[in-house]
Amino acid sequence: MNLDNLRAASDLLSRLDDKDFDLFESLSAELTLVPDEQLFKEHDEARRFFIIEDGIMALEAIRPARPATTIQTLGPGDLLGLSWRLTPHRWMWTARAVTDVRLAVFDAAIMRAACEFDKDLDRLMWEIVAREASKRLHHTRLQLLDLYGSE
Amino acid sequence: MSGIVVDTDQFDSLIPLLAKRGYAVIAPTVHEGTIVYDEIATAHDLPIGWVDAQEAGTYRLIERNDGSYFGYTVGPRTLKTYLFPPRQTLLTITHAETGLAFRPEPIEPPRYAFIGVRACELAAIEIQDRVFIGNDFADPLYEETRRRSFTVGVNCGVAGATCFCSSMGTGPRCANGYDLVVTEIIDTDVHEFVIRSGTAAGEDILELLEGRPTSVADSLRVNAIVADTEAHMGRSFPEDDAYQILTNNLESPVWDAIAERCLSCTNCTLVCPTCFCSTVEDVTDLEGTAARTRSWDSCFSLDFTNLHGHSVRSSPSSRYRQWMTHKLAYWYDQFGTSGCVGCGRCITWCPVGIDITAEIINIETRSKVVAK
Amino acid sequence: MTVLRDQATPQLPVEPMLPRPFTVVSKKHETFDTVTLGFEPADGGPPISFVPGQFTMIYVFGVGEVPISISGHPDHPEILVHTIRAVGGVTNAICALEPGDTAGIRGPFGTGWPDAEGKDLLIVAGGIGLAPVRPLILTALENRYRHFCLGLAYGSRSPSDLLYRDELNEWRDAGEMSVGVTVDRGDSEWRGDIGVVTPLVKRLRCETTETIAVICGPEVMMRIVARTLEDRGVPPQNIYVSIERNMKCGIGLCGHCQFGSDFACKDGPVFPYADVAYRLGIGAA
C-alpha cells in the first residue's frame, strides 16, 4: 500500500532511507477495523506489527468480572506491536479498536528475515523498538506519578 | 548643613528636647545582657561605659567604665522592630449588608526619634525603603512611620569582630539618611560630641543645642576615628564577586555542608535589619469580627513554601541557599542593591556560628576545585 | 527570531491589600473536588478587569486567603469566574460557598499569558491547569483569525476529573481549534485517548518555530512537555509556563513566592520557559 501519507507522522517510517522505505511499502498491506473489534489477544503469537493510520487503538488487560482495563491508547502515526521483535514473540496485551481504525500491516517473519539479510536495517529496527519501549516506559511512569491526583 | 561640638550635658539634653517635641525616643540601652533598642527617658538609660565583644555565635557585654556613650557596635534588635512592626493589624472584617465589610486599620504610627543609628543601619533602612516604598506597591504603615521619624546617626568609633560594613560599602561613616550625625570624641581629658545636620529638620534641632562650631581640626579628628574603625574591621566579604559566586554555584555541595550545622532556628532572619518576609494570619473573635494581621516570617521555616501540603524547599540546604543567594545576589535583581549591609548580626547570633563571609569563600574555593 | 514577550500590561489595583466583597452568583460542580464559582461585586464597584493568566486572592471570612487564577472571558468581566480545587483549609471553605455567600477578592495580580497574534498557538494543560488557560482559549476562539493553527492538548486523571466537559466537546465540535483530550485511566464509557498528554501534542501538528506554546499543570508535567516541545523545534523563549508558589500577599512583599530572583506573584506566574528551565531542573530553587 502507499505509505507516503503516513511517512511524516510515523517515527519509524520517517527514519527509513528511500531504499528501506520502498521495502516497507512493498511489504505492507492495509487493514480496517470497526469500533470494538479485537486486533490481537494477549499471549497469542505476534505474527504481524502495525502502524496506525487513522483512529484510536487501545492496549488493554482482560480482567475477571469487569470490562477490560485500557492501559494506554495509540493513535495516528504510532507503532503498534513491539513483541514481534523480541522472543518469545507473544503479545503482552490485547489490542482493540476504540473507533474506526485503519492500519498499515507488516508481516513479522518476513521483516525479521529482511533484518537478517540487511544488518543496517536490523540495527535501525532494534533502535526504533528500543526507543519506542523507552518512551512507553517513560510515559507509564508519568502515569504512575498520578500527577493530577490530590497532592 | 552645619555642625557643632557639644559636651555631654548638652548631648544629654537632646533626649528631653526630642521628647518634648512629641517623639518617642528610641535608643540603645542595656537589657538582659545585650544592648538593644528601646524607648528611653533620659541619657542615663544609654549603655554608658559598656562595650560588646562579639564573635560567631557569641555576644558578651563588658563594662569598661570609661563613660563612653557609643563604644559598642550593634545588638540583636534592629530598627526594623519600629519601622516594620513584628505584628500589625492590616484590616478588620465584619458582616454587613454588602455581605462583608473590609476596613483597613488607620495608619497612625508613633513619631519615633532614633538615636545612635550606625551607618550599616542607615544603609539597611535605605534598603528597606526600596522594598516597602520604592517597589510596585508601597506599604502605607512603613511609609508613614518613616515620614514621621527623626534619625540621629552615629559614626562608629570601634569595629566589631563580625563587622564588615566597609566591604559592603555601607560604613563605618554615615553617608546619608540621617537628620543628625554624631561622632563621639573621647580621650583622657576630653569627652565631646561632633554633631552635624543632614536635613532641615536636623538643622532645627541643632540650633537648640549650645556648643562651638566645628573646626577643621574637629573634621580631621572625625576622619581619623572613622579611618581607624575602617582599618580594624573584623571580617571582609568579596562583594564584587558575590553575585557570580552564588548564582553560578546553586548546586554546590557546600550548601549541604552548611545545612548539616544549620538548625533552621531563624535567628539570622530575626536579627537581620533588611529581612522583610512576612506572613498573614486571619483570625476571628467570638463576636463575629475577623481581623487580618501581618507578622514577621522567615524563609527558614519549614512551611514557608508550603504548596498543597508539601514544602517546595523541604531541605534545610535549599532554605539556607535561598536565604543567602536572595540576600547577597537576587536582591540586586529585585532592588538594585545588595540586601546585606555587613552588620555581622547573623554571624554573632547564629547559635552554631555559621559565618557568611567564610561560607562564600568556601563556595568559591569549591567551585574552583571542581573546575580543575 | 526574537522573543514574543509582549505580555499585556496588567491593571494595578488601587489598595492592593484591601479585599472587596464579592457575592457568589453561580456554582457548578465540575468534579468531586472542584467547583466553578461566578462572583459579582457586592460593593457597587466595577468588575475586575484582567488579562488571561492573572489571578486574584480569594478570602473566606475568618479562614484565610489563597491565590486562584481567573477563568472567565476577559471581555466579559461582569461575572468573575474562578475554578477552585479543594486541597486545603481555605480552598475547602471556598468550595463550600453557595450562591448568596460573600467572599473577599483582591486583584488582579500577576503577569498574563503571551499575546500570540500572528503565530500558531498551542495550549497544553494538565489537571486543574486547564482553568488558568480557559481565558486564553476563549479569547483565541473569538479572534480565530489571529492564529494560523490553534490547538489544545488536555490531560487529566480520569474522565470524571475533566474540567469544562461540555465546553471541551463544544470546542472540538466547532472545529476552530484542534482538541486532544486524554486521561491517565479511563472508565467503562470512555472512548477517547488514555495515556500521558505528550503524544497528543505531537498529533496536533501545531509546532513550528512560529509557535507560541502555553503549558499549565503540575510542574513535572510542564517540564516534560516543555522539553518535548524543545526537542521538536519550538524555541524555549516561545514556550510559557505558569509557576505556582505559596503566596501570602500577591504583591511581592511577603517573600513567600520567591522563585530564584523572581516573585511568582508579580514577575509571574507566567514565565518564558527559557527563563525558568534551570531553576525547574535543580528543584527547590
PDB file of C-alpha atoms in Angstrom, chain A residues 5 8-11 35-36 55-56 67 70-78 96-99 135 138-140 142-143 145-151, chain C residues 32-33 85 87 125-128 155-157 182-186 188 190-199 202-203 205 217-218 220-221 224 232:
ATOM      1  CA  ASN A   5       0.887   9.996   3.701  1.00  0.00           C
ATOM      2  CA  ALA A   8       5.797  12.082   8.122  1.00  0.00           C
ATOM      3  CA  ALA A   9       3.555  11.038  11.001  1.00  0.00           C
ATOM      4  CA  SER A  10       5.360   7.788  11.773  1.00  0.00           C
ATOM      5  CA  ASP A  11       8.626   7.846  13.703  1.00  0.00           C
ATOM      6  CA  PRO A  35     -15.143   0.003  16.835  1.00  0.00           C
ATOM      7  CA  ASP A  36     -14.569  -2.676  19.499  1.00  0.00           C
ATOM      8  CA  GLY A  55      -8.307   6.133  14.614  1.00  0.00           C
ATOM      9  CA  ILE A  56      -7.529   5.026  18.156  1.00  0.00           C
ATOM     10  CA  PRO A  67     -14.749  -4.761  31.452  1.00  0.00           C
ATOM     11  CA  THR A  70      -7.187   0.095  28.964  1.00  0.00           C
ATOM     12  CA  ILE A  71      -3.560   0.692  29.800  1.00  0.00           C
ATOM     13  CA  GLN A  72      -2.881   3.119  27.020  1.00  0.00           C
ATOM     14  CA  THR A  73      -4.265   4.202  23.666  1.00  0.00           C
ATOM     15  CA  LEU A  74      -2.284   4.710  20.487  1.00  0.00           C
ATOM     16  CA  GLY A  75      -3.207   6.956  17.617  1.00  0.00           C
ATOM     17  CA  PRO A  76      -2.267   8.035  14.102  1.00  0.00           C
ATOM     18  CA  GLY A  77       1.427   7.541  13.363  1.00  0.00           C
ATOM     19  CA  ASP A  78       2.039   5.275  16.337  1.00  0.00           C
ATOM     20  CA  ARG A  96      -8.821  -3.452  20.433  1.00  0.00           C
ATOM     21  CA  ALA A  97     -10.139  -0.682  18.207  1.00  0.00           C
ATOM     22  CA  VAL A  98     -11.831   2.162  20.087  1.00  0.00           C
ATOM     23  CA  THR A  99     -13.017   3.938  16.938  1.00  0.00           C
ATOM     24  CA  LYS A 135       9.168   6.092  25.536  1.00  0.00           C
ATOM     25  CA  HIS A 138       8.677   6.914  30.471  1.00  0.00           C
ATOM     26  CA  HIS A 139       5.018   7.608  29.806  1.00  0.00           C
ATOM     27  CA  THR A 140       3.869   4.767  32.013  1.00  0.00           C
ATOM     28  CA  LEU A 142       4.435   9.501  34.374  1.00  0.00           C
ATOM     29  CA  GLN A 143       1.011   7.920  34.587  1.00  0.00           C
ATOM     30  CA  LEU A 145       3.066   9.500  39.358  1.00  0.00           C
ATOM     31  CA  ASP A 146      -0.638  10.353  39.250  1.00  0.00           C
ATOM     32  CA  LEU A 147       0.351  13.978  38.717  1.00  0.00           C
ATOM     33  CA  TYR A 148      -3.217  15.222  38.535  1.00  0.00           C
ATOM     34  CA  GLY A 149      -4.283  13.413  41.655  1.00  0.00           C
ATOM     35  CA  SER A 150      -4.656  15.107  45.036  1.00  0.00           C
ATOM     36  CA  GLU A 151      -1.152  16.095  46.016  1.00  0.00           C
TER      37      GLU A 151
ATOM     38  CA  PHE C  32     -15.907  15.653  43.006  1.00  0.00           C
ATOM     39  CA  ASP C  33     -13.370  18.152  44.394  1.00  0.00           C
ATOM     40  CA  ARG C  85      -9.998  22.639  43.672  1.00  0.00           C
ATOM     41  CA  VAL C  87      -6.952  20.769  48.546  1.00  0.00           C
ATOM     42  CA  ALA C 125      -2.962  21.764  30.044  1.00  0.00           C
ATOM     43  CA  GLY C 126      -2.954  19.139  32.777  1.00  0.00           C
ATOM     44  CA  GLY C 127      -5.490  18.596  35.537  1.00  0.00           C
ATOM     45  CA  ILE C 128      -6.592  21.841  37.181  1.00  0.00           C
ATOM     46  CA  GLY C 155      -4.627  15.589  30.111  1.00  0.00           C
ATOM     47  CA  SER C 156      -6.493  14.662  33.243  1.00  0.00           C
ATOM     48  CA  ARG C 157      -6.591  11.896  35.792  1.00  0.00           C
ATOM     49  CA  THR C 182      -6.528  12.183  27.278  1.00  0.00           C
ATOM     50  CA  VAL C 183      -6.834  10.642  30.719  1.00  0.00           C
ATOM     51  CA  ASP C 184      -4.396   8.621  32.845  1.00  0.00           C
ATOM     52  CA  ARG C 185      -7.031   5.953  33.346  1.00  0.00           C
ATOM     53  CA  GLY C 186     -10.331   5.503  31.597  1.00  0.00           C
ATOM     54  CA  SER C 188     -16.156   1.860  31.099  1.00  0.00           C
ATOM     55  CA  TRP C 190     -14.536   6.482  27.860  1.00  0.00           C
ATOM     56  CA  ARG C 191     -13.878   6.218  24.127  1.00  0.00           C
ATOM     57  CA  GLY C 192     -11.019   8.655  23.956  1.00  0.00           C
ATOM     58  CA  ASP C 193      -7.282   8.579  24.442  1.00  0.00           C
ATOM     59  CA  ILE C 194      -5.699   7.038  27.513  1.00  0.00           C
ATOM     60  CA  GLY C 195      -2.138   7.910  28.438  1.00  0.00           C
ATOM     61  CA  VAL C 196       0.047  10.934  29.022  1.00  0.00           C
ATOM     62  CA  VAL C 197      -0.523  14.184  27.215  1.00  0.00           C
ATOM     63  CA  THR C 198       2.745  14.412  25.264  1.00  0.00           C
ATOM     64  CA  PRO C 199       1.710  12.176  22.322  1.00  0.00           C
ATOM     65  CA  LYS C 202       2.667  15.691  18.597  1.00  0.00           C
ATOM     66  CA  ARG C 203      -0.624  14.782  16.967  1.00  0.00           C
ATOM     67  CA  ARG C 205       0.830  19.140  14.436  1.00  0.00           C
ATOM     68  CA  GLY C 217      -0.271  21.991  35.002  1.00  0.00           C
ATOM     69  CA  PRO C 218       1.826  20.153  37.595  1.00  0.00           C
ATOM     70  CA  VAL C 220       6.700  17.749  36.408  1.00  0.00           C
ATOM     71  CA  MET C 221       4.265  17.771  33.507  1.00  0.00           C
ATOM     72  CA  ILE C 224       8.428  17.266  30.368  1.00  0.00           C
ATOM     73  CA  ARG C 232      10.531  19.198  18.326  1.00  0.00           C
TER      74      ARG C 232
END
